[in-house]
mmCIF file of C-alpha atoms in Angstrom:
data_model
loop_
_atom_site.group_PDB
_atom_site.id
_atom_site.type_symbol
_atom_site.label_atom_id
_atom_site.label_comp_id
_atom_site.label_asym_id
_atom_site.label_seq_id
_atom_site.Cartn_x
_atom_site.Cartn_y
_atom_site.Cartn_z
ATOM 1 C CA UNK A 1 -12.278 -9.032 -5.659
ATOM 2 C CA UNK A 2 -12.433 -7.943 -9.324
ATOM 3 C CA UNK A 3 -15.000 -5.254 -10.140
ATOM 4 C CA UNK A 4 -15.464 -1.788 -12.432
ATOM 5 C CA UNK A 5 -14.065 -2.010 -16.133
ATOM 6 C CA UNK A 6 -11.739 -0.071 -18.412
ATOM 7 C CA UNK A 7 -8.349 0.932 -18.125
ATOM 8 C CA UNK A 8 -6.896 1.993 -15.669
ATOM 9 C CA UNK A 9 -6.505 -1.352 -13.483
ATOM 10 C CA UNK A 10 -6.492 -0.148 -9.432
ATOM 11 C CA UNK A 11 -4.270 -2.815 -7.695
ATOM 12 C CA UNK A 12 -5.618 -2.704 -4.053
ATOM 13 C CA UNK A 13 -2.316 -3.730 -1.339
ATOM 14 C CA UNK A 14 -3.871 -3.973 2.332
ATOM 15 C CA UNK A 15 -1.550 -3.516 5.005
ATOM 16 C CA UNK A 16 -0.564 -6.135 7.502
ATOM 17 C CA UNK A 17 -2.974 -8.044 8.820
ATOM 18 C CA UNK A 18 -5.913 -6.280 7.473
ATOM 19 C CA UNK A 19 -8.129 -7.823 4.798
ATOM 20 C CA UNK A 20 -9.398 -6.081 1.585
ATOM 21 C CA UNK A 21 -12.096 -4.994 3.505
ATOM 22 C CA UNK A 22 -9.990 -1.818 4.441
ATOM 23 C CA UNK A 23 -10.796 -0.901 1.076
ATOM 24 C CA UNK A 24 -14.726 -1.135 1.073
ATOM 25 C CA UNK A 25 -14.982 2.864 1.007
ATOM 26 C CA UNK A 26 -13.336 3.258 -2.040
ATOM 27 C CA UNK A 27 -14.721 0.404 -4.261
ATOM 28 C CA UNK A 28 -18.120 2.568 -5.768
ATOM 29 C CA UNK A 29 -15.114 5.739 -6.370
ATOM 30 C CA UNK A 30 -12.671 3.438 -8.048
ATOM 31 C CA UNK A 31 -14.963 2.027 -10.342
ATOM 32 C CA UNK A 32 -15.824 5.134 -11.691
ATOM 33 C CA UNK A 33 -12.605 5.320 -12.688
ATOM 34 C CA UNK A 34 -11.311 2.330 -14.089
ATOM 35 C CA UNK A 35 -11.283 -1.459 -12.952
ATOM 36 C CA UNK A 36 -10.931 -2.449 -9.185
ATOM 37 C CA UNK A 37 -8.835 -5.398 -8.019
ATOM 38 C CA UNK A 38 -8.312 -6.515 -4.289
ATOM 39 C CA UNK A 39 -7.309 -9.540 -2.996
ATOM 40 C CA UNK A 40 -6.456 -11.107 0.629
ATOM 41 C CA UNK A 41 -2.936 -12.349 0.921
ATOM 42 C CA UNK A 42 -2.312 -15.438 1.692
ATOM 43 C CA UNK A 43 -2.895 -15.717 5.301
ATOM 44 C CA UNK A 44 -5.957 -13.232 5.464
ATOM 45 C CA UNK A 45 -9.686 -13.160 5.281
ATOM 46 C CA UNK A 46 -10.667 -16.523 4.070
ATOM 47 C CA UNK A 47 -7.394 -16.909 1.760
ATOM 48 C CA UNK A 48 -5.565 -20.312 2.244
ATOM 49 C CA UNK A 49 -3.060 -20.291 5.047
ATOM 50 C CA UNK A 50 0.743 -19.814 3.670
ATOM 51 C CA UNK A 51 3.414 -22.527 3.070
ATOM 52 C CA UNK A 52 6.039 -20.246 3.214
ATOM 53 C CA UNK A 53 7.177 -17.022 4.629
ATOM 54 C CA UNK A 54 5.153 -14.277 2.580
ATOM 55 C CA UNK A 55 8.148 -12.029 1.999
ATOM 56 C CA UNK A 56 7.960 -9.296 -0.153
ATOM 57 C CA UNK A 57 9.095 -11.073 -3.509
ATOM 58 C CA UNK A 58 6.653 -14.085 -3.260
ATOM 59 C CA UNK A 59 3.675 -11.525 -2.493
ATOM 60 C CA UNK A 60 4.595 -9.904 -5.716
ATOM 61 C CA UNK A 61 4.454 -13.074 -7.459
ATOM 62 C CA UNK A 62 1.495 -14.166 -6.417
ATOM 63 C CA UNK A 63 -0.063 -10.900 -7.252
ATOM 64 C CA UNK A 64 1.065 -11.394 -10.936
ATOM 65 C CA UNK A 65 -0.377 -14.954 -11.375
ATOM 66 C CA UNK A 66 -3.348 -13.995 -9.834
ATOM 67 C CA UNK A 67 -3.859 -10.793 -12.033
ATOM 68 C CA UNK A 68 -2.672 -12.974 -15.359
ATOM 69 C CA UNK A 69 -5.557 -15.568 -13.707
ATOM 70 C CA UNK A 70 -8.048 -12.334 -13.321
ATOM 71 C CA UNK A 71 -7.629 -11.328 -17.215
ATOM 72 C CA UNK A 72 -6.215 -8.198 -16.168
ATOM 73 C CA UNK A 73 -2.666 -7.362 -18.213
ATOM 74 C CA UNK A 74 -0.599 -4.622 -17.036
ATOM 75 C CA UNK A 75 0.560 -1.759 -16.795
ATOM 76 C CA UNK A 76 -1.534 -0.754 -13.371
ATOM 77 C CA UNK A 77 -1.889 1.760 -10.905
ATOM 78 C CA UNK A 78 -0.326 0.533 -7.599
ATOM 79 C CA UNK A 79 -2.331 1.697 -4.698
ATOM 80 C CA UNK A 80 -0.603 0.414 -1.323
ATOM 81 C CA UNK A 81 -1.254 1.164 2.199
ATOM 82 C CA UNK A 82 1.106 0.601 4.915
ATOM 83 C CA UNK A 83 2.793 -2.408 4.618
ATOM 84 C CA UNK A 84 1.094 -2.783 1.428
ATOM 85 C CA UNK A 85 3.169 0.049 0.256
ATOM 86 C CA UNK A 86 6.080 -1.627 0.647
ATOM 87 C CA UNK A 87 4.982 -4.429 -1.425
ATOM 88 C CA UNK A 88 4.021 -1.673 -4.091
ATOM 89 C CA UNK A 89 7.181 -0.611 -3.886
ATOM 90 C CA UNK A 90 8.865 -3.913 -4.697
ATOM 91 C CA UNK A 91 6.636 -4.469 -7.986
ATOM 92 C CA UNK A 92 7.537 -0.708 -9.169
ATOM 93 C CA UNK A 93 11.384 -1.860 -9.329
ATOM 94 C CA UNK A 94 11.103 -5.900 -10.326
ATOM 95 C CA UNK A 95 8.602 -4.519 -13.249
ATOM 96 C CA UNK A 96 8.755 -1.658 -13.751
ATOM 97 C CA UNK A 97 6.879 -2.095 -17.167
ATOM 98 C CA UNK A 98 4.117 -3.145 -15.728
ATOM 99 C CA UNK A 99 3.394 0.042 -13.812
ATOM 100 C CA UNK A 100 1.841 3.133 -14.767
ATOM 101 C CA UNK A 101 1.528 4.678 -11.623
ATOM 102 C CA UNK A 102 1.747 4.464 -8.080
ATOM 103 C CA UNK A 103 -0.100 5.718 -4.513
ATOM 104 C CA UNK A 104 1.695 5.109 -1.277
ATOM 105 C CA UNK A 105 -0.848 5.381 1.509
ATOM 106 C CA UNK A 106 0.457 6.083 4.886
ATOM 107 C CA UNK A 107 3.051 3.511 3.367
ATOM 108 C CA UNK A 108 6.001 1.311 4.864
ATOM 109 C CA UNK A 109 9.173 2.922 4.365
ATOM 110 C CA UNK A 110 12.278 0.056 4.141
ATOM 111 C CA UNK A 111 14.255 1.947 6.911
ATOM 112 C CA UNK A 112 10.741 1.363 8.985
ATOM 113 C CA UNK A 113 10.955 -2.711 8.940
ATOM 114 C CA UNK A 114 13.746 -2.659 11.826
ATOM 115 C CA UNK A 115 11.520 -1.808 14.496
ATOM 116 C CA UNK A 116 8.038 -2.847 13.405
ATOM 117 C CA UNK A 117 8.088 -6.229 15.721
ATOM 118 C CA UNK A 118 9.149 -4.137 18.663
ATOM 119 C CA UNK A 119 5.570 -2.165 18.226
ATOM 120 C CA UNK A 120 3.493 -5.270 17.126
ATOM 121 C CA UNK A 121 1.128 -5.573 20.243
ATOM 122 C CA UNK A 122 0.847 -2.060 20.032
ATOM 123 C CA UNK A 123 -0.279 -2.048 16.424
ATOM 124 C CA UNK A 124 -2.432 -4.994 17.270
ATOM 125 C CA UNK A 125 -4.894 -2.992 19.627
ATOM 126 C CA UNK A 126 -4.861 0.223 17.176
ATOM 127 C CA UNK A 127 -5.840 -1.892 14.395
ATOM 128 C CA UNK A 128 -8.391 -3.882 16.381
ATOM 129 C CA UNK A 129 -10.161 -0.544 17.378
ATOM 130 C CA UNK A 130 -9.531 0.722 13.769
ATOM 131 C CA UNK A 131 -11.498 -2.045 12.468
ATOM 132 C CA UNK A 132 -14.140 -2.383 15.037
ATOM 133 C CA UNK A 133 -12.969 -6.313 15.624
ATOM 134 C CA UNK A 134 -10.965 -8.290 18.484
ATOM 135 C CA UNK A 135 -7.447 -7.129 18.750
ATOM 136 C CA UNK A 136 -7.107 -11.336 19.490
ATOM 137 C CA UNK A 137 -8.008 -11.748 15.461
ATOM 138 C CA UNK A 138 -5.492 -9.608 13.921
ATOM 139 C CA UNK A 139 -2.558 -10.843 16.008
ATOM 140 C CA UNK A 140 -1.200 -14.479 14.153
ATOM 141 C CA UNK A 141 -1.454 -12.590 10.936
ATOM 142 C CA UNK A 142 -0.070 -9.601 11.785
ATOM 143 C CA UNK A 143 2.680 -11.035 13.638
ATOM 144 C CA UNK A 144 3.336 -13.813 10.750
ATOM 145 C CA UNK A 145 3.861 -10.476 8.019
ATOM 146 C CA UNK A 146 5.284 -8.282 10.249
ATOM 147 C CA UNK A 147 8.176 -11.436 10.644
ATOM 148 C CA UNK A 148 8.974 -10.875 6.990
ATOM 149 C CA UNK A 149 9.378 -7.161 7.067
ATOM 150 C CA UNK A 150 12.860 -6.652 7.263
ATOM 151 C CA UNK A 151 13.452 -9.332 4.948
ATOM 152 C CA UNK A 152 11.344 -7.708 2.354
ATOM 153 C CA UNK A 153 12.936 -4.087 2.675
ATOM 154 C CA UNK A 154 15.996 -5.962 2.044
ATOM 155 C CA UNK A 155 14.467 -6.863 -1.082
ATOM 156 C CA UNK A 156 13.316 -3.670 -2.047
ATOM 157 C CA UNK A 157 16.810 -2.559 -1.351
ATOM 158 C CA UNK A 158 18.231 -4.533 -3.785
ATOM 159 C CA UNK A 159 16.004 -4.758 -6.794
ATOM 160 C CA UNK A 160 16.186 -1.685 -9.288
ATOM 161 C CA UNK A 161 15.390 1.746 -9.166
ATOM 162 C CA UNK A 162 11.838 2.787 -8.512
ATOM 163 C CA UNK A 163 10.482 4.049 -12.676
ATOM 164 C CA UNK A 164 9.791 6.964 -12.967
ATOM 165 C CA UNK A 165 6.138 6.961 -13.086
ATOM 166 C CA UNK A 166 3.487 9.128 -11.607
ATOM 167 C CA UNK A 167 3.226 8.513 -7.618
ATOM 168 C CA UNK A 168 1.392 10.317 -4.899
ATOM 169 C CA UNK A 169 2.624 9.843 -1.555
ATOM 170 C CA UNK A 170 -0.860 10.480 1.132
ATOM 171 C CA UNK A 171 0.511 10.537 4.452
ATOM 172 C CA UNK A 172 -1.797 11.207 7.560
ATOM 173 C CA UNK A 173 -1.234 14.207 9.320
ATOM 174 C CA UNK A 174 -2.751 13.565 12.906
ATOM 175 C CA UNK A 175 -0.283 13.664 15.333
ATOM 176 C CA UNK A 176 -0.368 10.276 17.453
ATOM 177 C CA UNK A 177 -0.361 9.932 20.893
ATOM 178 C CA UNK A 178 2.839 9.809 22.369
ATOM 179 C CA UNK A 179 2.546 6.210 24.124
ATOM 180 C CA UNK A 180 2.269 5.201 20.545
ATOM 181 C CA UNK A 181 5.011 7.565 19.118
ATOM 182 C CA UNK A 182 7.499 10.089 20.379
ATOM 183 C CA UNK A 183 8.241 13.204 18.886
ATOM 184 C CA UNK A 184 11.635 11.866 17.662
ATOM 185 C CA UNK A 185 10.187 9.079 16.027
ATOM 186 C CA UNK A 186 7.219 11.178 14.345
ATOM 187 C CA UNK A 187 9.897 13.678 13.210
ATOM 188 C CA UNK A 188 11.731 10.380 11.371
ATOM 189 C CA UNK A 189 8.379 9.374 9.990
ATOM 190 C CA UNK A 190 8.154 12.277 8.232
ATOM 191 C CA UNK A 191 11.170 12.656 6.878
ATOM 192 C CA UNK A 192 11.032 9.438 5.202
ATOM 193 C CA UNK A 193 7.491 10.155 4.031
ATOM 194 C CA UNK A 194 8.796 12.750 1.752
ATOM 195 C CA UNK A 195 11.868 10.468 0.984
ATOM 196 C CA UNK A 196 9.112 7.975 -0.443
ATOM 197 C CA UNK A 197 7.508 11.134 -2.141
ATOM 198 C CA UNK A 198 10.941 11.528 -4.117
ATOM 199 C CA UNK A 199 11.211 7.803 -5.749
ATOM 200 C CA UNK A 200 10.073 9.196 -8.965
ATOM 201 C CA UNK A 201 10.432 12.919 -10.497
ATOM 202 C CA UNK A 202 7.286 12.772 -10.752
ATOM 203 C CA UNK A 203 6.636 12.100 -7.294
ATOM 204 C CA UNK A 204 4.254 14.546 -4.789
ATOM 205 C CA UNK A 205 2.936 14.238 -1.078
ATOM 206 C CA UNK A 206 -0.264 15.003 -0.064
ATOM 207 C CA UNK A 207 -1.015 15.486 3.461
ATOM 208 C CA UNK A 208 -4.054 14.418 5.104
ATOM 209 C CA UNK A 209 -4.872 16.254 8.149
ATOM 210 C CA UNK A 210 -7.761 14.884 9.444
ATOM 211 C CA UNK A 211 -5.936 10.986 9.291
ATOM 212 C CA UNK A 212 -3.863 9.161 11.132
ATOM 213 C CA UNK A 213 -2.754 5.438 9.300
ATOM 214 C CA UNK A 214 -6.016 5.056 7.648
ATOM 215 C CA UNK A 215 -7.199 7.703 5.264
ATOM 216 C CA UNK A 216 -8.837 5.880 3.061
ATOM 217 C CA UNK A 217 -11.173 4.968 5.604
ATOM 218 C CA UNK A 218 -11.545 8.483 7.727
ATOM 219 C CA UNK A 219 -10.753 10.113 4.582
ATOM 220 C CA UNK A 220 -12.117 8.637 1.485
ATOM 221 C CA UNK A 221 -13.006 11.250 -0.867
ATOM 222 C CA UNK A 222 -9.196 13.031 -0.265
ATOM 223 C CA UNK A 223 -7.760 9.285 -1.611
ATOM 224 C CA UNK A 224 -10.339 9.044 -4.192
ATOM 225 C CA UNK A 225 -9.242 12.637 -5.058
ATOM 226 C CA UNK A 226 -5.884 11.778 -5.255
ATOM 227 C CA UNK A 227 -6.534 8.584 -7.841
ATOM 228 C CA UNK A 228 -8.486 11.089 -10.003
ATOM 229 C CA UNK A 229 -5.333 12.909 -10.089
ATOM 230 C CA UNK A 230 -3.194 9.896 -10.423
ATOM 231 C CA UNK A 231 -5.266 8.739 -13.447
ATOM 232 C CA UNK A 232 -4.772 12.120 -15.344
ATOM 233 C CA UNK A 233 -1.391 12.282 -14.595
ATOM 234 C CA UNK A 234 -0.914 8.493 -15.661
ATOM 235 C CA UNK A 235 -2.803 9.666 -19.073
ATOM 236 C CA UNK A 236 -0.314 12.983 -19.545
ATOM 237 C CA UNK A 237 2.648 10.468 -19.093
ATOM 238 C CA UNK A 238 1.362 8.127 -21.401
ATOM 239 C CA UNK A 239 0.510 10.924 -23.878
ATOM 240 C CA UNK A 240 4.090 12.591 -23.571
ATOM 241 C CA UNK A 241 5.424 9.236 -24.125
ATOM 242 C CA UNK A 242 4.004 8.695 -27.712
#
């Protein structure tokens, strides 16, 4: 989905298994702001079903040609939830020119990929009542990304440092149930919340309470708040730059 004009470019990155229709609350914000791009990887929604394993690297590259395809030349504003974080991650550090900022929503850490088959059923039915749709419908997909996790945190691992561009770290701030996570584990996601928060200088974490792993869908106007922000700050860095 292409839609809005101007600069900045918004590059929507759902999170496993979910569809750019994750998204829809934000699409009217966004395109006050700039130009709106979304797109199903390949795998989800109606997209064609994948050759090959979708790890990290060959999302990213697919994301370019279809950009390049779309008219739309860099640098953009990386906005990536969950695992779609971790994908933002990985084009931050392979090109780093073609970012101008970045927003990590309730994002994928690299140190998280060990352990997210272990929870996949788990995920499954949160997703599925997330969504509103059969837990049934998410699993094949979510189970065929979640298989390249660790392989793409490896990635991220070894490609360059993340540039030092503006990036906002949102991270929800309900506390969830303990069948779903322990107080140990919570205590871990945290810490590498702010970890993620500290990729670039001019990194910050903003905390929203009233979310769990979706706030820009029970939260909407605190993300769209947060890409205002973004967008200034990407214009400041731009300016100092000059």
């Amino acid at each position: 989905m292409h839609s809005g004009s101007g600069s900045p470019t918004y590059v929507l990155m759902n999170g496993a298994g979910v569809t750019l229709e994750g998204w829809r609350p934000l699409y009217p914000g966004i395109e006050r702001l700039g130009t709106v791009f979304a797109w199903n990887r390949q795998g989800l929604g109606r997209s064609a079903r994948p050759r090959s394993r979708q790890t990290g690297a060959l999302v990213v590259a697919s994301l370019r040609e279809l950009l390049a395809y779309a008219g739309l030349a860099p640098p953009y504003v990386l906005v990536g939830h969950s695992l779609g974080g971790l994908h933002a991650n990985l084009f931050a550090r392979l090109h780093p020119a073609e970012v101008a900022g970045v927003a990590l929503i309730e994002a994928t850490h690299p140190d998280d990929c060990g352990r997210l088959r272990e929870h996949e059923g788990r995920l499954a039915g949160v997703l599925a009542r997330l969504l509103a749709v059969p837990a049934a419908w998410l699993r094949p997909n979510l189970h065929a990304e979640l298989a390249c996790a660790l392989d793409t945190a490896r990635q991220v691992e070894a490609a360059g440092p993340f540039p030092p561009v503006p990036l906002v770290v949102v991270s929800g701030g309900q506390t969830p149930p303990r069948w779903l996570m322990s107080p140990e584990a919570l205590e871990l996601k945290q810490a590498r919340q702010r970890a993620l928060a500290a990729l670039s200088p001019l990194g910050e974490q903003v905390i929203a309470q009233a979310s769990g792993h979706f706030p820009q869908r029970t939260q909407p106007e605190l993300v769209l708040d947060v890409l205002r922000r973004l967008a200034d700050s990407v214009t400041s860095a731009r300016g100092a730059a000059v």
